[in-house]
Short mmCIF file of C-alpha atoms and ligand atoms in Angstrom, two decimals:
data_model
loop_
_atom_site.label_atom_id
_atom_site.label_comp_id
_atom_site.label_asym_id
_atom_site.label_seq_id
_atom_site.Cartn_x
_atom_site.Cartn_y
_atom_site.Cartn_z
CA MET A 1 26.76 20.15 3.71
CA ALA A 2 26.21 20.82 7.41
CA ILE A 3 22.56 20.91 8.39
CA ASP A 4 21.08 22.22 11.59
CA ALA A 5 18.29 20.42 13.42
CA ASP A 6 15.80 23.28 12.95
CA ALA A 7 16.26 23.26 9.19
CA ALA A 8 15.85 19.48 9.20
CA ALA A 9 12.68 19.79 11.29
CA ARG A 10 11.21 22.25 8.79
CA ALA A 11 12.07 19.98 5.87
CA THR A 12 10.88 16.71 7.38
CA PHE A 13 7.67 15.14 6.19
CA ILE A 14 6.71 13.13 9.25
CA PRO A 15 7.45 15.22 12.34
CA GLN A 16 8.63 13.09 15.20
CA ARG A 17 8.04 14.57 18.61
CA GLY A 18 10.87 14.20 21.05
CA VAL A 19 13.68 13.65 18.58
CA SER A 20 15.51 15.87 16.16
CA PRO A 21 14.93 14.56 12.66
CA PHE A 22 18.18 13.65 10.99
CA MET A 23 19.61 14.30 7.57
CA VAL A 24 19.57 11.19 5.38
CA ALA A 25 22.98 11.29 3.78
CA GLY A 26 22.82 7.88 2.16
CA ALA A 27 21.05 4.54 2.02
CA GLN A 28 22.60 1.13 1.61
CA GLY A 29 21.09 -2.34 1.78
CA ASN A 30 18.51 -2.40 4.56
CA TYR A 31 19.76 0.80 6.17
CA LEU A 32 19.41 4.57 5.97
CA VAL A 33 22.66 6.35 6.75
CA ALA A 34 22.55 9.62 8.71
CA ALA A 35 24.93 12.50 8.09
CA ASP A 36 26.76 11.66 11.32
CA GLY A 37 27.33 8.09 10.08
CA ARG A 38 24.59 6.43 12.17
CA ARG A 39 22.94 3.48 10.41
CA ILE A 40 19.19 3.14 10.81
CA LEU A 41 17.44 -0.11 9.94
CA ASP A 42 14.65 0.75 7.51
CA ALA A 43 11.89 -1.39 9.04
CA GLY A 44 9.26 0.49 7.04
CA GLY A 45 11.10 0.27 3.71
CA GLY A 46 10.38 4.00 3.68
CA ALA A 47 6.60 4.13 3.22
CA ILE A 48 6.50 0.37 2.45
CA VAL A 49 8.33 0.92 -0.83
CA VAL A 50 11.91 -0.36 -0.76
CA ASN A 51 11.40 -4.01 -1.69
CA ILE A 52 14.90 -4.89 -2.93
CA GLY A 53 16.87 -2.77 -0.46
CA HIS A 54 18.73 0.48 -1.04
CA GLY A 55 21.72 1.39 -3.15
CA ARG A 56 21.86 -1.30 -5.84
CA GLU A 57 24.53 -0.28 -8.33
CA GLU A 58 22.98 -2.10 -11.31
CA VAL A 59 19.72 -0.16 -10.86
CA ALA A 60 21.62 3.14 -10.80
CA GLU A 61 23.34 2.03 -14.01
CA ALA A 62 19.97 1.20 -15.63
CA ALA A 63 18.72 4.69 -14.67
CA ALA A 64 21.78 6.37 -16.16
CA ARG A 65 21.53 4.31 -19.34
CA GLY A 66 17.81 5.12 -19.63
CA LEU A 67 18.45 8.84 -19.26
CA ARG A 68 21.15 8.72 -21.93
CA GLU A 69 18.91 6.80 -24.32
CA VAL A 70 15.69 8.85 -24.21
CA THR A 71 15.30 12.01 -22.15
CA TYR A 72 11.57 12.26 -22.65
CA ALA A 73 8.99 10.99 -25.13
CA ILE A 74 5.25 11.49 -24.79
CA PRO A 75 3.53 8.48 -23.23
CA PRO A 76 1.78 7.18 -26.38
CA PHE A 77 5.14 6.79 -28.18
CA ALA A 78 6.76 3.37 -27.87
CA THR A 79 10.24 3.18 -26.39
CA GLU A 80 12.26 0.05 -25.82
CA ALA A 81 12.19 0.34 -22.02
CA ARG A 82 8.42 0.86 -21.99
CA ILE A 83 7.79 -2.16 -24.16
CA ARG A 84 10.21 -4.33 -22.17
CA LEU A 85 8.47 -3.41 -18.92
CA VAL A 86 4.98 -4.07 -20.29
CA GLU A 87 6.15 -7.47 -21.54
CA ARG A 88 7.74 -8.37 -18.23
CA LEU A 89 4.62 -7.31 -16.31
CA THR A 90 2.18 -9.23 -18.49
CA SER A 91 4.37 -12.35 -18.83
CA ASN A 92 5.80 -12.69 -15.32
CA TRP A 93 3.91 -10.61 -12.80
CA LEU A 94 0.27 -9.71 -13.34
CA PRO A 95 -2.51 -12.17 -12.53
CA ARG A 96 -3.70 -14.00 -15.64
CA GLY A 97 -6.25 -11.97 -17.59
CA LEU A 98 -4.76 -8.57 -16.75
CA THR A 99 -3.21 -7.77 -20.08
CA ARG A 100 -3.61 -3.99 -20.37
CA VAL A 101 -1.01 -1.72 -18.79
CA GLY A 102 -1.01 2.04 -18.27
CA PHE A 103 1.77 3.81 -16.40
CA THR A 104 1.56 6.67 -13.89
CA SER A 105 3.98 8.48 -11.60
CA GLY A 106 2.76 6.88 -8.35
CA GLY A 107 -0.04 5.33 -6.35
CA SER A 108 -2.51 8.22 -6.17
CA GLU A 109 -2.30 8.74 -9.93
CA SER A 110 -2.83 5.00 -10.46
CA VAL A 111 -6.03 5.01 -8.41
CA ASP A 112 -7.19 8.23 -10.05
CA ALA A 113 -6.60 6.63 -13.46
CA ALA A 114 -8.45 3.48 -12.35
CA ILE A 115 -11.48 5.58 -11.38
CA ARG A 116 -11.39 7.33 -14.77
CA LEU A 117 -10.92 3.99 -16.53
CA ALA A 118 -13.92 2.43 -14.76
CA ARG A 119 -16.09 5.42 -15.62
CA SER A 120 -14.88 5.48 -19.25
CA HIS A 121 -15.58 1.75 -19.56
CA HIS A 122 -19.24 2.26 -18.65
CA VAL A 123 -19.68 5.47 -20.67
CA ALA A 124 -18.19 3.78 -23.75
CA ALA A 125 -20.63 0.90 -23.30
CA GLY A 126 -23.58 3.31 -23.14
CA ARG A 127 -24.09 3.02 -19.38
CA ASP A 128 -23.77 6.71 -18.57
CA GLY A 129 -25.66 6.35 -15.30
CA ARG A 130 -22.85 4.34 -13.68
CA TRP A 131 -20.46 6.73 -11.98
CA LYS A 132 -20.26 5.91 -8.28
CA VAL A 133 -17.17 4.17 -6.96
CA ILE A 134 -17.83 2.37 -3.70
CA GLY A 135 -14.95 2.47 -1.23
CA ARG A 136 -14.65 1.09 2.28
CA GLU A 137 -14.82 2.64 5.71
CA GLN A 138 -11.20 2.09 6.71
CA SER A 139 -9.09 2.48 3.64
CA TYR A 140 -6.51 4.64 1.95
CA HIS A 141 -6.24 5.11 -1.79
CA GLY A 142 -4.17 8.26 -2.13
CA THR A 143 -4.19 11.92 -1.57
CA THR A 144 -5.61 13.52 -4.72
CA LEU A 145 -9.18 14.74 -4.27
CA ALA A 146 -10.77 11.78 -6.08
CA THR A 147 -8.67 9.21 -4.23
CA LEU A 148 -9.28 10.85 -0.85
CA ALA A 149 -12.99 10.77 -1.71
CA VAL A 150 -13.11 7.01 -2.36
CA GLY A 151 -10.92 6.38 0.68
CA GLY A 152 -11.89 6.31 4.34
CA HIS A 153 -8.75 7.65 5.99
CA VAL A 154 -10.36 9.97 8.53
CA ASN A 155 -7.18 11.86 9.44
CA ARG A 156 -6.08 12.50 5.87
CA ARG A 157 -9.60 13.55 4.74
CA LYS A 158 -9.96 15.99 7.65
CA GLY A 159 -10.75 19.51 6.48
CA MET A 160 -11.02 18.42 2.85
CA GLU A 161 -14.59 17.09 3.14
CA PRO A 162 -16.33 19.93 1.24
CA LEU A 163 -14.06 19.22 -1.72
CA LEU A 164 -14.74 15.47 -1.82
CA LEU A 165 -17.48 13.69 -3.76
CA ASN A 166 -19.57 11.72 -1.31
CA PHE A 167 -18.79 8.22 -2.61
CA PRO A 168 -20.64 5.42 -0.77
CA LYS A 169 -18.68 3.26 1.67
CA ALA A 170 -18.99 -0.45 2.35
CA PRO A 171 -18.00 -1.89 5.74
CA SER A 172 -14.41 -3.03 6.19
CA HIS A 173 -13.31 -6.17 8.00
CA TYR A 174 -11.55 -4.67 11.01
CA CYS A 175 -12.04 -7.84 13.04
CA LEU A 176 -10.40 -6.55 16.22
CA LYS A 177 -13.31 -4.16 16.67
CA CYS A 178 -16.02 -5.93 14.69
CA GLN A 179 -19.55 -4.99 15.68
CA LEU A 180 -20.15 -8.73 16.05
CA GLY A 181 -17.41 -8.94 18.67
CA ARG A 182 -13.65 -9.38 18.54
CA HIS A 183 -12.82 -11.80 15.70
CA ALA A 184 -16.41 -13.04 15.66
CA ASP A 185 -17.64 -15.70 13.25
CA GLY A 186 -19.79 -14.31 10.48
CA CYS A 187 -17.39 -11.48 9.77
CA ILE A 188 -16.97 -12.35 6.05
CA GLU A 189 -20.70 -12.49 5.58
CA ARG A 190 -21.17 -9.15 7.32
CA ALA A 191 -18.47 -7.38 5.31
CA ALA A 192 -19.42 -8.92 1.95
CA GLN A 193 -23.17 -8.55 2.51
CA GLY A 194 -22.46 -4.96 3.49
CA LEU A 195 -21.11 -4.36 -0.02
CA GLU A 196 -24.19 -5.93 -1.61
CA GLU A 197 -26.45 -3.79 0.58
CA VAL A 198 -24.65 -0.62 -0.48
CA ILE A 199 -24.91 -1.57 -4.18
CA LEU A 200 -28.65 -2.22 -3.80
CA ARG A 201 -29.22 0.93 -1.76
CA GLU A 202 -27.43 3.11 -4.31
CA GLY A 203 -28.99 1.30 -7.27
CA PRO A 204 -26.71 -1.04 -9.26
CA ASP A 205 -27.25 1.04 -12.40
CA THR A 206 -25.47 3.96 -10.73
CA VAL A 207 -22.39 2.03 -9.56
CA ALA A 208 -19.27 1.92 -11.75
CA ALA A 209 -16.84 0.12 -9.46
CA PHE A 210 -15.90 -1.10 -6.01
CA ILE A 211 -12.35 -0.41 -4.79
CA ALA A 212 -10.55 -2.10 -1.90
CA GLU A 213 -7.06 -2.88 -0.66
CA PRO A 214 -6.59 -6.66 -0.46
CA VAL A 215 -4.73 -6.09 2.82
CA VAL A 216 -5.56 -2.70 4.32
CA GLY A 217 -2.38 -0.64 4.67
CA GLY A 218 -1.91 2.82 6.17
CA ALA A 219 -5.50 3.41 7.31
CA ALA A 220 -5.81 0.42 9.62
CA GLY A 221 -2.46 -1.39 9.55
CA ALA A 222 -2.04 -4.71 7.70
CA VAL A 223 -5.63 -5.84 8.18
CA VAL A 224 -5.95 -9.19 6.43
CA PRO A 225 -9.43 -10.22 5.22
CA PRO A 226 -11.05 -13.47 6.23
CA ALA A 227 -10.31 -16.16 3.59
CA GLY A 228 -13.68 -16.01 1.82
CA TYR A 229 -13.96 -12.24 1.59
CA TRP A 230 -12.33 -11.59 -1.79
CA PRO A 231 -14.05 -14.49 -3.60
CA ALA A 232 -17.34 -13.20 -2.13
CA VAL A 233 -16.83 -9.59 -3.27
CA ARG A 234 -15.73 -10.86 -6.71
CA GLU A 235 -19.04 -12.71 -7.01
CA ILE A 236 -21.09 -9.73 -5.84
CA CYS A 237 -19.37 -7.31 -8.24
CA SER A 238 -19.88 -9.69 -11.19
CA LYS A 239 -23.53 -10.17 -10.24
CA TYR A 240 -24.26 -6.43 -10.48
CA GLY A 241 -21.92 -5.49 -13.35
CA VAL A 242 -19.70 -3.51 -10.98
CA LEU A 243 -15.97 -3.43 -11.80
CA LEU A 244 -13.73 -4.76 -9.04
CA ILE A 245 -10.61 -2.64 -8.46
CA ALA A 246 -7.90 -4.13 -6.22
CA ASP A 247 -5.70 -1.33 -4.92
CA GLU A 248 -2.33 -3.07 -4.68
CA VAL A 249 -0.24 0.08 -4.39
CA MET A 250 1.10 -1.16 -1.06
CA THR A 251 0.62 -4.92 -1.41
CA GLY A 252 1.70 -5.44 -5.03
CA PHE A 253 5.03 -6.79 -6.28
CA GLY A 254 5.67 -9.38 -3.61
CA ARG A 255 5.04 -7.50 -0.38
CA THR A 256 2.64 -10.11 1.05
CA GLY A 257 4.66 -13.10 -0.13
CA ARG A 258 2.82 -13.51 -3.44
CA LYS A 259 3.30 -11.40 -6.56
CA PHE A 260 -0.01 -9.66 -5.88
CA ALA A 261 -2.05 -10.04 -2.70
CA VAL A 262 -5.16 -11.15 -4.63
CA ASP A 263 -3.12 -14.23 -5.66
CA HIS A 264 -3.65 -15.52 -2.09
CA TRP A 265 -7.33 -16.00 -2.90
CA ASP A 266 -7.13 -16.77 -6.65
CA VAL A 267 -9.28 -13.79 -7.48
CA THR A 268 -8.93 -11.87 -10.74
CA PRO A 269 -9.99 -8.25 -10.33
CA ASP A 270 -11.04 -6.22 -13.37
CA ILE A 271 -8.47 -3.54 -12.54
CA ILE A 272 -5.37 -3.51 -10.32
CA THR A 273 -3.58 -0.36 -9.24
CA GLY A 274 0.09 -0.35 -8.30
CA GLY A 275 2.91 1.98 -7.32
CA LYS A 276 5.50 1.78 -4.56
CA GLY A 277 7.11 -1.65 -5.13
CA LEU A 278 7.07 -1.51 -8.94
CA ALA A 279 10.42 0.26 -8.88
CA GLY A 280 11.16 -0.35 -5.19
CA GLY A 281 11.74 3.35 -4.52
CA TYR A 282 14.37 3.78 -7.26
CA ALA A 283 11.98 5.77 -9.50
CA PRO A 284 8.56 7.41 -9.14
CA ILE A 285 6.43 5.11 -11.24
CA GLY A 286 3.10 3.33 -10.80
CA GLY A 287 0.65 1.55 -13.02
CA VAL A 288 -2.95 0.67 -13.67
CA TYR A 289 -3.59 -2.80 -15.04
CA ALA A 290 -6.83 -4.03 -16.57
CA THR A 291 -8.44 -6.91 -18.42
CA ASP A 292 -9.23 -6.76 -22.13
CA ALA A 293 -12.92 -6.70 -21.24
CA VAL A 294 -12.50 -3.40 -19.34
CA VAL A 295 -10.78 -1.71 -22.26
CA ALA A 296 -12.78 -3.28 -25.14
CA PRO A 297 -15.80 -0.89 -25.10
CA MET A 298 -13.41 2.08 -25.19
CA VAL A 299 -11.52 0.62 -28.14
CA ASP A 300 -14.81 -0.04 -29.94
CA ALA A 301 -16.01 3.51 -29.25
CA GLY A 302 -12.66 5.03 -30.25
CA MET A 303 -12.36 6.58 -26.79
CA ASP A 304 -8.93 7.69 -25.51
CA MET A 305 -7.87 8.19 -21.93
CA MET A 306 -5.64 11.19 -21.22
CA PHE A 307 -2.20 10.35 -19.89
CA TYR A 308 -0.13 12.13 -17.24
CA THR A 309 2.91 13.95 -18.65
CA PHE A 310 5.35 11.64 -16.89
CA SER A 311 3.42 8.38 -17.42
CA GLY A 312 5.87 5.68 -18.45
CA HIS A 313 8.92 7.93 -18.28
CA HIS A 314 11.58 6.00 -20.22
CA ALA A 315 14.25 5.97 -17.49
CA SER A 316 11.66 5.08 -14.83
CA CYS A 317 10.54 2.14 -16.96
CA ALA A 318 14.16 1.03 -17.37
CA VAL A 319 14.60 1.21 -13.59
CA ALA A 320 11.37 -0.69 -12.84
CA ASP A 321 12.34 -3.37 -15.37
CA LYS A 322 15.72 -3.81 -13.68
CA VAL A 323 14.14 -3.94 -10.19
CA LEU A 324 11.71 -6.67 -11.31
CA GLU A 325 14.54 -8.56 -13.01
CA ILE A 326 16.45 -8.53 -9.70
CA MET A 327 13.34 -9.72 -7.84
CA GLU A 328 13.03 -12.63 -10.28
CA ARG A 329 16.75 -13.51 -10.26
CA GLU A 330 17.02 -13.45 -6.46
CA GLU A 331 13.59 -15.01 -5.92
CA LEU A 332 12.67 -12.18 -3.61
CA VAL A 333 8.92 -12.85 -3.57
CA ALA A 334 9.56 -16.27 -2.04
CA ARG A 335 11.98 -14.59 0.35
CA ALA A 336 9.29 -12.08 1.38
CA ALA A 337 7.04 -15.02 2.30
CA LYS A 338 9.82 -16.74 4.27
CA MET A 339 11.08 -13.65 6.09
CA GLY A 340 7.46 -12.61 6.67
CA ASP A 341 6.93 -15.84 8.62
CA LEU A 342 10.05 -15.15 10.67
CA LEU A 343 9.00 -11.55 11.32
CA ARG A 344 5.57 -12.72 12.42
CA GLU A 345 7.15 -15.30 14.72
CA ARG A 346 9.36 -12.65 16.31
CA LEU A 347 6.47 -10.19 16.71
CA ALA A 348 4.34 -12.89 18.33
CA ARG A 349 6.48 -12.37 21.42
CA LEU A 350 4.94 -8.90 21.70
CA GLU A 351 1.41 -10.26 21.81
CA SER A 352 1.47 -10.53 25.60
CA HIS A 353 2.73 -6.96 26.01
CA PRO A 354 0.23 -4.86 28.02
CA ASN A 355 0.08 -2.18 25.30
CA VAL A 356 -0.22 -4.47 22.30
CA ALA A 357 -3.79 -5.10 21.14
CA GLU A 358 -2.88 -7.22 18.15
CA VAL A 359 -0.13 -8.34 15.82
CA ARG A 360 -1.37 -9.02 12.29
CA GLY A 361 -0.35 -9.04 8.66
CA LEU A 362 0.65 -11.07 5.66
CA GLY A 363 4.17 -11.71 4.38
CA LEU A 364 6.42 -8.72 4.98
CA LEU A 365 3.51 -6.38 5.65
CA GLN A 366 2.95 -6.69 9.38
CA ALA A 367 1.48 -4.39 12.01
CA VAL A 368 1.45 -3.98 15.76
CA GLU A 369 -1.57 -2.12 17.11
CA LEU A 370 -0.96 -0.24 20.35
CA VAL A 371 -3.52 0.56 23.06
CA ARG A 372 -3.56 1.89 26.61
CA ASP A 373 -5.61 -1.06 27.84
CA LYS A 374 -5.27 -4.44 26.22
CA ASP A 375 -8.53 -5.82 27.62
CA THR A 376 -10.88 -2.94 26.91
CA LEU A 377 -8.92 -1.73 23.82
CA GLU A 378 -8.98 1.77 25.28
CA ARG A 379 -6.77 4.03 23.13
CA PHE A 380 -4.10 6.45 24.22
CA PRO A 381 -5.47 9.99 23.86
CA ALA A 382 -5.04 11.13 20.26
CA SER A 383 -3.13 14.19 21.53
CA ASP A 384 -0.41 11.81 22.83
CA ARG A 385 0.43 10.76 19.28
CA PHE A 386 1.64 7.61 20.94
CA VAL A 387 2.77 5.80 17.81
CA ASN A 388 4.82 8.82 16.75
CA ARG A 389 6.57 8.70 20.11
CA VAL A 390 7.32 5.01 19.61
CA SER A 391 8.64 5.77 16.15
CA GLY A 392 10.74 8.66 17.48
CA ILE A 393 12.32 6.47 20.16
CA GLY A 394 12.91 3.73 17.58
CA LEU A 395 14.82 6.22 15.41
CA GLN A 396 17.07 7.15 18.31
CA LYS A 397 17.75 3.46 18.84
CA GLY A 398 18.56 2.82 15.21
CA VAL A 399 15.31 1.52 13.66
CA PHE A 400 12.76 3.39 11.53
CA PHE A 401 9.17 2.32 12.29
CA TYR A 402 6.43 3.64 9.99
CA PRO A 403 3.58 5.13 12.07
CA ALA A 404 0.10 4.39 10.72
CA GLY A 405 -3.60 4.21 11.56
CA SER A 406 -6.66 6.43 11.39
CA GLY A 407 -10.06 6.82 13.04
CA GLU A 408 -10.92 3.72 15.05
CA ALA A 409 -7.58 2.09 14.28
CA GLN A 410 -5.05 4.50 15.76
CA ASP A 411 -1.49 3.96 16.94
CA ILE A 412 -0.23 1.31 14.59
CA VAL A 413 3.37 0.46 13.84
CA LEU A 414 3.41 -0.70 10.23
CA LEU A 415 6.35 -2.90 9.30
CA GLY A 416 7.38 -3.31 5.68
CA PRO A 417 11.14 -3.89 5.55
CA PRO A 418 13.08 -4.71 2.39
CA PHE A 419 12.71 -8.36 1.35
CA THR A 420 16.48 -8.65 1.87
CA ILE A 421 16.12 -8.24 5.65
CA THR A 422 18.05 -10.88 7.60
CA GLU A 423 17.07 -13.00 10.58
CA ASP A 424 19.41 -11.03 12.89
CA GLU A 425 17.89 -7.76 11.73
CA ILE A 426 14.39 -9.09 12.39
CA ASP A 427 15.47 -9.99 15.89
CA MET A 428 17.01 -6.56 16.45
CA LEU A 429 13.86 -4.86 15.09
CA GLY A 430 11.69 -6.87 17.51
CA SER A 431 13.83 -5.96 20.52
CA VAL A 432 13.98 -2.25 19.62
CA LEU A 433 10.22 -2.15 19.03
CA GLU A 434 9.48 -3.70 22.42
CA GLU A 435 11.88 -1.32 24.15
CA SER A 436 10.45 1.70 22.29
CA ILE A 437 6.87 0.80 23.30
CA ASP A 438 7.98 0.38 26.95
CA LEU A 439 9.78 3.72 26.98
CA ALA A 440 6.93 5.56 25.25
CA ALA A 441 4.40 4.10 27.72
CA ALA A 442 6.61 4.91 30.71
CA GLY A 443 7.23 8.46 29.51
CA ARG A 444 3.63 9.57 29.14
N1 PLP H 1 -3.19 3.25 -2.42
C1 PLP H 1 -2.66 2.61 -1.37
C2 PLP H 1 -3.23 1.29 -0.96
C3 PLP H 1 -1.60 3.18 -0.67
O1 PLP H 1 -1.09 2.53 0.39
C4 PLP H 1 -1.09 4.42 -1.08
C5 PLP H 1 0.01 5.06 -0.35
O2 PLP H 1 0.35 4.72 0.73
C6 PLP H 1 -1.67 5.06 -2.20
C7 PLP H 1 -2.71 4.44 -2.85
C8 PLP H 1 -1.15 6.38 -2.67
O3 PLP H 1 0.09 6.22 -3.26
P1 PLP H 1 1.09 7.47 -3.45
O4 PLP H 1 1.44 7.95 -2.08
O5 PLP H 1 2.26 6.87 -4.20
O6 PLP H 1 0.38 8.49 -4.25
#
């Protein structure tokens, strides 16, 4: 089907100034394929989703088989694919102790379900007063009204504020612009103590849960916490009977070089939320994972939690199971760690660039933060949409860069390529990124 640029521009989700969006006619391996045959390296893995690469035939076969087997069955009914996926998750993937699995259709639904689960846990245990979910200043947890409310993504909340519950926010650990100074000592203490202060200010008996991304994704761009942060927040949450929710929608399933990002710090959250990488983009499926202790009061009280119509869709489960099987067979989590090191090494060459404030990240979730002035960290004017220009130029040169950032942390190129990316492709990505930043800066 021929498509004109105007129609494509109307249909596109992320408008790119300065380039005509293209029609994605196919996707293979680490590349998107445009209708005119151009191949575009998918350096964002879409929206940090495509962990095993595009176009795997055996996953398509699993989807077709799943659809032939069971078109649809309500979520409480067992199906073979559902049971197989739960077993694979609990045996091979989830941190020890997380034994309860509920499926959703994506990340926002997973976080929404986690908020409901945390509240239900306390209500079932007779603690009706606990309802607040503490989020963090720079964070993103999804785009439903509850998930926007616990999140701190200024741009995506804009205009919605009257509709959002005013959940308390703890400080984040955005070390580049820490109030104590750039990468100052004492950052962990400040961020973790900040959580404790919020709990005490609100009254522990009113707080149901604390939610955070182990590595902050879209809101601030691959911000990695100081080593002691997660153990410290685990301790604080336990001290006050607050459930700890790790939002691993972006970081889960190998993205940071471990199965889950919390594995880097040996922390067991009470609840984990997931999405994106569970099926690597081959099916819309997410999950919420919890310990027995979270679910026990609900079981005792005979309390159900309402499902979403498409939770645990049979074919989606079959697809996710196949994607995880491929990850295990090809040892792709270890590969994410190895290629993440190479990507970081290549990006380090950009650190001296006059418009690069910082390169940061973990595994194959890396970010390059762009500024007008490296020394003062002065931003490009928001109206420039600088990172969108970089991304637009990158597309013309054959690489898709995912634009990210919000509020204080604007203009961030977020990199999350498939774990199958090669060394040559990493090199190409680095060169195109540097050239795109140069051209965007020269053209303003
Ligand atoms: N949580 C985190 C940490 C995310 O990065 C995202 C999406 O980027 C979401 C939740 C929302 O997921 P979805 O867009 O699948 O609803």
